[in-house]
mmCIF file of C-alpha atoms in Angstrom:
data_model
loop_
_atom_site.group_PDB
_atom_site.id
_atom_site.type_symbol
_atom_site.label_atom_id
_atom_site.label_comp_id
_atom_site.label_asym_id
_atom_site.label_seq_id
_atom_site.Cartn_x
_atom_site.Cartn_y
_atom_site.Cartn_z
ATOM 1 C CA UNK A 30 0.334 -0.071 0.077
ATOM 2 C CA UNK A 31 1.078 3.462 -0.953
ATOM 3 C CA UNK A 32 1.964 5.455 1.985
ATOM 4 C CA UNK A 33 2.426 9.456 2.352
ATOM 5 C CA UNK A 34 5.871 10.392 3.454
ATOM 6 C CA UNK A 35 6.985 13.750 4.634
ATOM 7 C CA UNK A 36 10.467 14.482 4.232
ATOM 8 C CA UNK A 37 11.202 17.305 6.118
ATOM 9 C CA UNK A 38 14.799 18.811 5.840
ATOM 10 C CA UNK A 39 16.534 21.333 7.761
ATOM 11 C CA UNK A 40 16.255 24.911 6.635
ATOM 12 C CA UNK A 41 19.810 26.588 6.442
ATOM 13 C CA UNK A 42 20.042 30.042 7.536
ATOM 14 C CA UNK A 43 20.805 32.366 4.707
ATOM 15 C CA UNK A 44 23.789 34.002 6.271
ATOM 16 C CA UNK A 45 26.729 32.157 4.663
ATOM 17 C CA UNK A 46 27.406 29.728 1.772
ATOM 18 C CA UNK A 47 27.070 25.701 2.218
ATOM 19 C CA UNK A 48 29.758 23.326 2.443
ATOM 20 C CA UNK A 49 30.168 19.196 2.128
ATOM 21 C CA UNK A 50 29.563 19.260 5.397
ATOM 22 C CA UNK A 51 26.217 20.407 5.052
ATOM 23 C CA UNK A 52 25.271 18.362 1.842
ATOM 24 C CA UNK A 53 26.802 15.473 4.011
ATOM 25 C CA UNK A 54 24.947 15.864 7.288
ATOM 26 C CA UNK A 55 21.183 16.578 6.042
ATOM 27 C CA UNK A 56 20.579 17.280 2.060
ATOM 28 C CA UNK A 57 22.211 14.241 0.567
ATOM 29 C CA UNK A 58 20.738 11.544 2.945
ATOM 30 C CA UNK A 59 17.221 13.590 2.638
ATOM 31 C CA UNK A 60 17.506 13.382 -0.959
ATOM 32 C CA UNK A 61 18.460 9.381 -1.170
ATOM 33 C CA UNK A 62 15.660 8.618 1.289
ATOM 34 C CA UNK A 63 13.226 10.438 -0.524
ATOM 35 C CA UNK A 64 14.268 8.942 -4.178
ATOM 36 C CA UNK A 65 14.010 5.428 -2.480
ATOM 37 C CA UNK A 66 10.382 6.026 -1.292
ATOM 38 C CA UNK A 67 9.437 7.317 -4.983
ATOM 39 C CA UNK A 68 10.822 4.365 -6.450
ATOM 40 C CA UNK A 69 9.178 1.886 -4.386
ATOM 41 C CA UNK A 70 5.492 3.726 -4.926
ATOM 42 C CA UNK A 71 5.325 5.700 -1.815
ATOM 43 C CA UNK A 72 3.572 9.376 -1.930
ATOM 44 C CA UNK A 73 6.590 11.622 -1.051
ATOM 45 C CA UNK A 74 6.563 15.476 -0.135
ATOM 46 C CA UNK A 75 10.080 16.305 0.230
ATOM 47 C CA UNK A 76 10.142 20.405 1.476
ATOM 48 C CA UNK A 77 12.537 22.966 2.777
ATOM 49 C CA UNK A 78 13.614 26.427 2.389
ATOM 50 C CA UNK A 79 15.793 29.202 3.445
ATOM 51 C CA UNK A 80 15.618 30.337 6.957
ATOM 52 C CA UNK A 81 15.703 34.193 6.262
ATOM 53 C CA UNK A 82 15.044 35.506 9.915
ATOM 54 C CA UNK A 83 17.107 35.586 13.119
ATOM 55 C CA UNK A 84 20.318 37.589 14.208
ATOM 56 C CA UNK A 85 22.525 35.222 12.173
ATOM 57 C CA UNK A 86 21.264 37.395 9.047
ATOM 58 C CA UNK A 87 21.060 40.397 10.853
ATOM 59 C CA UNK A 88 24.864 40.496 12.553
ATOM 60 C CA UNK A 89 26.200 39.869 9.265
ATOM 61 C CA UNK A 90 24.267 42.636 7.628
ATOM 62 C CA UNK A 91 25.601 44.689 10.296
ATOM 63 C CA UNK A 92 28.943 43.587 9.611
ATOM 64 C CA UNK A 93 28.775 44.457 6.098
ATOM 65 C CA UNK A 94 27.079 47.454 6.127
ATOM 66 C CA UNK A 95 24.055 46.066 4.202
ATOM 67 C CA UNK A 96 20.569 45.256 5.088
ATOM 68 C CA UNK A 97 19.370 42.057 6.107
ATOM 69 C CA UNK A 98 17.547 41.728 2.799
ATOM 70 C CA UNK A 99 20.639 42.077 0.787
ATOM 71 C CA UNK A 100 22.133 39.149 2.769
ATOM 72 C CA UNK A 101 19.034 37.040 2.096
ATOM 73 C CA UNK A 102 18.726 37.779 -1.221
ATOM 74 C CA UNK A 103 22.460 36.606 -2.126
ATOM 75 C CA UNK A 104 22.523 33.772 -0.064
ATOM 76 C CA UNK A 105 18.929 32.417 -1.077
ATOM 77 C CA UNK A 106 19.876 32.352 -4.863
ATOM 78 C CA UNK A 107 22.997 31.000 -4.153
ATOM 79 C CA UNK A 108 21.397 27.886 -2.193
ATOM 80 C CA UNK A 109 18.609 27.063 -4.984
ATOM 81 C CA UNK A 110 21.558 27.392 -7.430
ATOM 82 C CA UNK A 111 23.535 24.776 -5.349
ATOM 83 C CA UNK A 112 20.486 22.334 -5.121
ATOM 84 C CA UNK A 113 19.948 22.735 -8.697
ATOM 85 C CA UNK A 114 23.493 21.861 -9.794
ATOM 86 C CA UNK A 115 23.426 18.955 -7.166
ATOM 87 C CA UNK A 116 20.294 17.777 -8.467
ATOM 88 C CA UNK A 117 18.473 17.672 -4.729
ATOM 89 C CA UNK A 118 14.815 16.536 -6.039
ATOM 90 C CA UNK A 119 12.814 19.005 -3.495
ATOM 91 C CA UNK A 120 9.386 18.814 -4.170
ATOM 92 C CA UNK A 121 9.557 22.479 -2.777
ATOM 93 C CA UNK A 122 12.382 24.620 -1.865
ATOM 94 C CA UNK A 123 10.797 27.579 -0.463
ATOM 95 C CA UNK A 124 11.890 30.465 2.234
ATOM 96 C CA UNK A 125 10.562 31.701 5.465
ATOM 97 C CA UNK A 126 10.161 35.009 3.664
ATOM 98 C CA UNK A 127 6.912 34.208 1.954
ATOM 99 C CA UNK A 128 3.650 35.818 2.577
ATOM 100 C CA UNK A 129 2.450 32.488 3.123
ATOM 101 C CA UNK A 130 4.845 31.410 5.982
ATOM 102 C CA UNK A 131 3.836 34.597 7.687
ATOM 103 C CA UNK A 132 0.072 33.760 7.626
ATOM 104 C CA UNK A 133 0.807 30.142 8.989
ATOM 105 C CA UNK A 134 3.034 31.559 11.833
ATOM 106 C CA UNK A 135 0.325 34.090 12.810
ATOM 107 C CA UNK A 136 -2.641 31.328 12.855
ATOM 108 C CA UNK A 137 -0.575 28.966 15.002
ATOM 109 C CA UNK A 138 0.551 31.990 17.360
ATOM 110 C CA UNK A 139 -2.751 33.200 17.717
ATOM 111 C CA UNK A 140 -4.533 29.801 18.463
ATOM 112 C CA UNK A 141 -1.846 29.170 20.856
ATOM 113 C CA UNK A 142 -2.566 32.626 22.625
ATOM 114 C CA UNK A 143 -6.403 31.960 22.593
ATOM 115 C CA UNK A 144 -5.854 28.454 24.434
ATOM 116 C CA UNK A 145 -3.715 30.234 27.106
ATOM 117 C CA UNK A 146 -0.691 28.588 25.900
ATOM 118 C CA UNK A 147 1.392 32.013 25.382
ATOM 119 C CA UNK A 148 1.265 34.752 27.880
ATOM 120 C CA UNK A 149 2.873 38.231 28.249
ATOM 121 C CA UNK A 150 5.824 38.884 30.711
ATOM 122 C CA UNK A 151 8.274 41.219 31.883
ATOM 123 C CA UNK A 152 11.918 40.284 32.164
ATOM 124 C CA UNK A 153 15.435 41.700 32.372
ATOM 125 C CA UNK A 154 17.299 41.518 29.225
ATOM 126 C CA UNK A 155 20.829 42.605 28.183
ATOM 127 C CA UNK A 156 20.832 46.184 26.799
ATOM 128 C CA UNK A 157 23.806 48.071 25.057
ATOM 129 C CA UNK A 158 23.860 51.352 26.540
ATOM 130 C CA UNK A 159 26.235 52.988 23.641
ATOM 131 C CA UNK A 160 24.202 51.050 20.764
ATOM 132 C CA UNK A 161 21.285 52.072 22.279
ATOM 133 C CA UNK A 162 19.390 48.518 21.861
ATOM 134 C CA UNK A 163 18.647 45.377 23.271
ATOM 135 C CA UNK A 164 21.071 42.293 22.603
ATOM 136 C CA UNK A 165 18.979 39.244 21.566
ATOM 137 C CA UNK A 166 20.790 36.029 20.742
ATOM 138 C CA UNK A 167 23.873 36.033 18.714
ATOM 139 C CA UNK A 168 24.462 39.699 19.514
ATOM 140 C CA UNK A 169 25.874 38.858 22.835
ATOM 141 C CA UNK A 170 28.590 36.515 23.720
ATOM 142 C CA UNK A 171 30.229 35.186 27.032
ATOM 143 C CA UNK A 172 31.142 32.426 28.906
ATOM 144 C CA UNK A 173 28.796 29.051 29.173
ATOM 145 C CA UNK A 174 27.565 28.814 32.676
ATOM 146 C CA UNK A 175 27.439 24.974 31.909
ATOM 147 C CA UNK A 176 30.938 24.072 30.248
ATOM 148 C CA UNK A 177 32.754 27.424 30.628
ATOM 149 C CA UNK A 178 33.225 27.676 26.880
ATOM 150 C CA UNK A 179 34.062 31.364 26.747
ATOM 151 C CA UNK A 180 32.599 32.168 23.333
ATOM 152 C CA UNK A 181 29.250 30.865 24.036
ATOM 153 C CA UNK A 182 26.253 32.745 21.941
ATOM 154 C CA UNK A 183 23.077 34.434 23.426
ATOM 155 C CA UNK A 184 21.181 31.625 22.373
ATOM 156 C CA UNK A 185 23.233 28.445 22.325
ATOM 157 C CA UNK A 186 26.890 26.865 23.354
ATOM 158 C CA UNK A 187 28.484 25.620 20.601
ATOM 159 C CA UNK A 188 30.948 23.494 22.694
ATOM 160 C CA UNK A 189 28.254 21.750 24.981
ATOM 161 C CA UNK A 190 25.169 22.325 22.873
ATOM 162 C CA UNK A 191 23.187 23.404 25.418
ATOM 163 C CA UNK A 192 20.054 26.157 24.539
ATOM 164 C CA UNK A 193 20.614 29.413 26.436
ATOM 165 C CA UNK A 194 19.243 32.717 27.220
ATOM 166 C CA UNK A 195 21.497 35.633 27.092
ATOM 167 C CA UNK A 196 20.986 36.391 30.875
ATOM 168 C CA UNK A 197 22.747 32.939 31.414
ATOM 169 C CA UNK A 198 25.963 34.152 29.929
ATOM 170 C CA UNK A 199 29.077 34.586 32.463
ATOM 171 C CA UNK A 200 30.883 38.007 31.301
ATOM 172 C CA UNK A 201 28.780 38.847 28.815
ATOM 173 C CA UNK A 202 29.713 41.188 25.969
ATOM 174 C CA UNK A 203 28.122 42.962 23.245
ATOM 175 C CA UNK A 204 29.013 41.985 19.621
ATOM 176 C CA UNK A 205 28.000 45.423 18.472
ATOM 177 C CA UNK A 206 30.105 47.505 20.357
ATOM 178 C CA UNK A 207 32.261 45.015 22.595
ATOM 179 C CA UNK A 208 31.034 46.675 26.101
ATOM 180 C CA UNK A 209 29.508 45.165 28.864
ATOM 181 C CA UNK A 210 25.737 45.297 28.666
ATOM 182 C CA UNK A 211 23.278 46.404 31.356
ATOM 183 C CA UNK A 212 19.937 44.590 32.168
ATOM 184 C CA UNK A 213 16.725 46.680 31.330
ATOM 185 C CA UNK A 214 13.211 45.217 31.530
ATOM 186 C CA UNK A 215 11.408 44.613 28.579
ATOM 187 C CA UNK A 216 7.906 42.780 27.660
ATOM 188 C CA UNK A 217 7.822 39.549 25.734
ATOM 189 C CA UNK A 218 5.472 36.766 24.714
ATOM 190 C CA UNK A 219 6.450 33.222 26.374
ATOM 191 C CA UNK A 220 5.550 29.841 24.975
ATOM 192 C CA UNK A 221 4.165 28.165 28.185
ATOM 193 C CA UNK A 222 6.330 24.490 27.272
ATOM 194 C CA UNK A 223 5.668 23.343 30.677
ATOM 195 C CA UNK A 224 1.924 22.918 29.649
ATOM 196 C CA UNK A 225 3.113 19.981 27.373
ATOM 197 C CA UNK A 226 5.331 18.270 29.445
ATOM 198 C CA UNK A 227 2.865 15.275 30.355
ATOM 199 C CA UNK A 228 1.386 14.966 27.024
ATOM 200 C CA UNK A 229 4.745 14.833 24.991
ATOM 201 C CA UNK A 230 6.053 12.073 27.707
ATOM 202 C CA UNK A 231 3.049 9.946 26.975
ATOM 203 C CA UNK A 232 3.521 10.969 23.103
ATOM 204 C CA UNK A 233 7.180 9.928 23.221
ATOM 205 C CA UNK A 234 6.652 6.266 24.965
ATOM 206 C CA UNK A 235 4.317 5.536 22.349
ATOM 207 C CA UNK A 236 7.082 5.641 19.588
ATOM 208 C CA UNK A 237 8.004 2.323 19.136
ATOM 209 C CA UNK A 238 10.156 2.737 16.056
ATOM 210 C CA UNK A 239 12.344 5.336 17.259
ATOM 211 C CA UNK A 240 16.165 4.559 17.746
ATOM 212 C CA UNK A 241 16.893 4.206 21.459
ATOM 213 C CA UNK A 242 19.488 7.075 21.880
ATOM 214 C CA UNK A 243 16.899 9.638 20.073
ATOM 215 C CA UNK A 244 14.046 8.487 22.422
ATOM 216 C CA UNK A 245 16.524 8.812 25.573
ATOM 217 C CA UNK A 246 17.700 12.045 24.245
ATOM 218 C CA UNK A 247 14.359 13.368 24.198
ATOM 219 C CA UNK A 248 13.178 11.811 27.259
ATOM 220 C CA UNK A 249 15.982 13.918 28.824
ATOM 221 C CA UNK A 250 14.493 16.959 27.851
ATOM 222 C CA UNK A 251 11.190 15.931 29.534
ATOM 223 C CA UNK A 252 12.832 14.924 32.553
ATOM 224 C CA UNK A 253 14.796 18.011 33.263
ATOM 225 C CA UNK A 254 11.334 19.923 33.166
ATOM 226 C CA UNK A 255 10.440 21.641 30.046
ATOM 227 C CA UNK A 256 11.123 25.501 30.477
ATOM 228 C CA UNK A 257 8.567 28.231 29.180
ATOM 229 C CA UNK A 258 10.615 30.306 26.257
ATOM 230 C CA UNK A 259 10.176 33.699 25.098
ATOM 231 C CA UNK A 260 9.086 33.432 21.551
ATOM 232 C CA UNK A 261 9.459 37.192 20.770
ATOM 233 C CA UNK A 262 12.506 39.546 20.207
ATOM 234 C CA UNK A 263 13.480 43.228 20.387
ATOM 235 C CA UNK A 264 14.326 43.204 16.537
ATOM 236 C CA UNK A 265 13.091 44.835 13.340
ATOM 237 C CA UNK A 266 13.795 41.940 11.155
ATOM 238 C CA UNK A 267 11.790 38.925 11.249
ATOM 239 C CA UNK A 268 7.758 37.667 11.280
ATOM 240 C CA UNK A 269 5.917 40.486 12.769
ATOM 241 C CA UNK A 270 3.857 39.591 16.044
ATOM 242 C CA UNK A 271 -0.071 39.327 15.050
ATOM 243 C CA UNK A 272 -1.094 41.407 18.033
ATOM 244 C CA UNK A 273 -0.288 45.049 19.119
ATOM 245 C CA UNK A 274 0.278 44.067 22.923
ATOM 246 C CA UNK A 275 4.039 44.676 22.862
ATOM 247 C CA UNK A 276 4.236 47.899 20.878
ATOM 248 C CA UNK A 277 6.822 48.534 18.040
ATOM 249 C CA UNK A 278 10.264 46.919 17.355
ATOM 250 C CA UNK A 279 8.971 43.401 18.279
ATOM 251 C CA UNK A 280 9.420 40.252 15.976
ATOM 252 C CA UNK A 281 8.674 36.499 16.204
ATOM 253 C CA UNK A 282 11.720 34.371 17.466
ATOM 254 C CA UNK A 283 12.945 32.727 14.773
ATOM 255 C CA UNK A 284 13.595 29.189 16.460
ATOM 256 C CA UNK A 285 9.385 29.374 17.074
ATOM 257 C CA UNK A 286 8.407 30.342 13.529
ATOM 258 C CA UNK A 287 11.064 28.427 11.341
ATOM 259 C CA UNK A 288 10.307 24.990 12.490
ATOM 260 C CA UNK A 289 6.336 26.159 11.399
ATOM 261 C CA UNK A 290 8.172 25.986 7.906
ATOM 262 C CA UNK A 291 7.538 22.467 7.378
ATOM 263 C CA UNK A 292 3.760 22.944 7.720
ATOM 264 C CA UNK A 293 3.676 26.119 5.654
ATOM 265 C CA UNK A 294 6.350 24.747 2.945
ATOM 266 C CA UNK A 295 3.714 21.862 2.503
ATOM 267 C CA UNK A 296 0.630 24.372 2.454
ATOM 268 C CA UNK A 297 2.379 26.516 -0.339
ATOM 269 C CA UNK A 298 3.236 23.123 -2.499
ATOM 270 C CA UNK A 299 -0.481 22.214 -2.034
ATOM 271 C CA UNK A 300 -1.385 25.422 -3.230
ATOM 272 C CA UNK A 301 0.885 25.470 -6.057
ATOM 273 C CA UNK A 302 -0.646 21.972 -7.256
ATOM 274 C CA UNK A 303 -4.225 23.760 -7.686
ATOM 275 C CA UNK A 304 -5.199 21.680 -4.646
ATOM 276 C CA UNK A 305 -4.903 23.723 -1.371
ATOM 277 C CA UNK A 306 -6.075 21.112 0.869
ATOM 278 C CA UNK A 307 -3.535 18.253 -0.466
ATOM 279 C CA UNK A 308 -1.125 19.008 2.210
ATOM 280 C CA UNK A 309 -3.521 17.391 4.852
ATOM 281 C CA UNK A 310 -2.930 14.045 3.396
ATOM 282 C CA UNK A 311 0.776 14.330 4.958
ATOM 283 C CA UNK A 312 -0.252 16.128 8.003
ATOM 284 C CA UNK A 313 -3.693 14.818 8.822
ATOM 285 C CA UNK A 314 -3.489 11.092 7.829
ATOM 286 C CA UNK A 315 -3.276 8.519 10.399
ATOM 287 C CA UNK A 316 -1.389 6.592 7.671
ATOM 288 C CA UNK A 317 1.147 9.426 6.960
ATOM 289 C CA UNK A 318 4.983 9.065 8.520
ATOM 290 C CA UNK A 319 7.335 11.875 8.524
ATOM 291 C CA UNK A 320 11.023 11.704 8.550
ATOM 292 C CA UNK A 321 13.314 14.860 9.589
ATOM 293 C CA UNK A 322 16.549 15.505 8.214
ATOM 294 C CA UNK A 323 18.428 17.874 10.399
ATOM 295 C CA UNK A 324 21.992 17.271 10.594
ATOM 296 C CA UNK A 325 24.670 16.759 13.223
ATOM 297 C CA UNK A 326 24.940 20.251 14.310
ATOM 298 C CA UNK A 327 21.265 20.601 14.878
#
């Protein structure tokens, strides 16, 4: 029996060129997998796209003295050319910069908000007095509080792999001016991940076909206790927040909206086929299976 197979592949940041490690880590294995399932008669939908938001793009734009749109335009075109020359058999390669992606992201954000899984909170975050701006994510570096790596970023430590908030860094330093930031109060929307711990735990225990190390890694996150996470940022570049509660200068956090890209890309593909509801075959079908190729560094 033909089975719907969703092949969801990592979205590369449009902030720098791809190399052979990227190809070997996520893209070539996904392409081989998709081609196999097409050969055996399964219904394959392989999607991905360029991740065009977040501080990797804006940091590079600042360094080059150009706009984020300039950086995105350069590298998205380069990626599309790379995949074409390599023969990667996408059903759709798009970007998170489409109107469709913003609409799907807004829909999910508003549903979560209406159901009480998103709330607004005040918190103290790092502020660069000299640059007169907050320092989200990669605009700040410091020492990792878990492994003491001296060049950890404000969103993640590249050495131990821990996800971080900028406020956790020891000896923080602004990437813009090199100065030591101060803490100032700001408001953001938070996703109440703690609401989903029990449901996710039960769902994980039903994954009989998962590899043990993947299952154990996922369990460890649940066992540690899921922490509520801010899903907006003090930035001018990114998907706009669909409500006005926070005022200007806020955008949806890239790690929240980029993963929605798998759904928005599926919907975009369906619309391109002239059958806008056909995405449901891969997302609302009990017989469908989904496979995510994210690469070692994800």
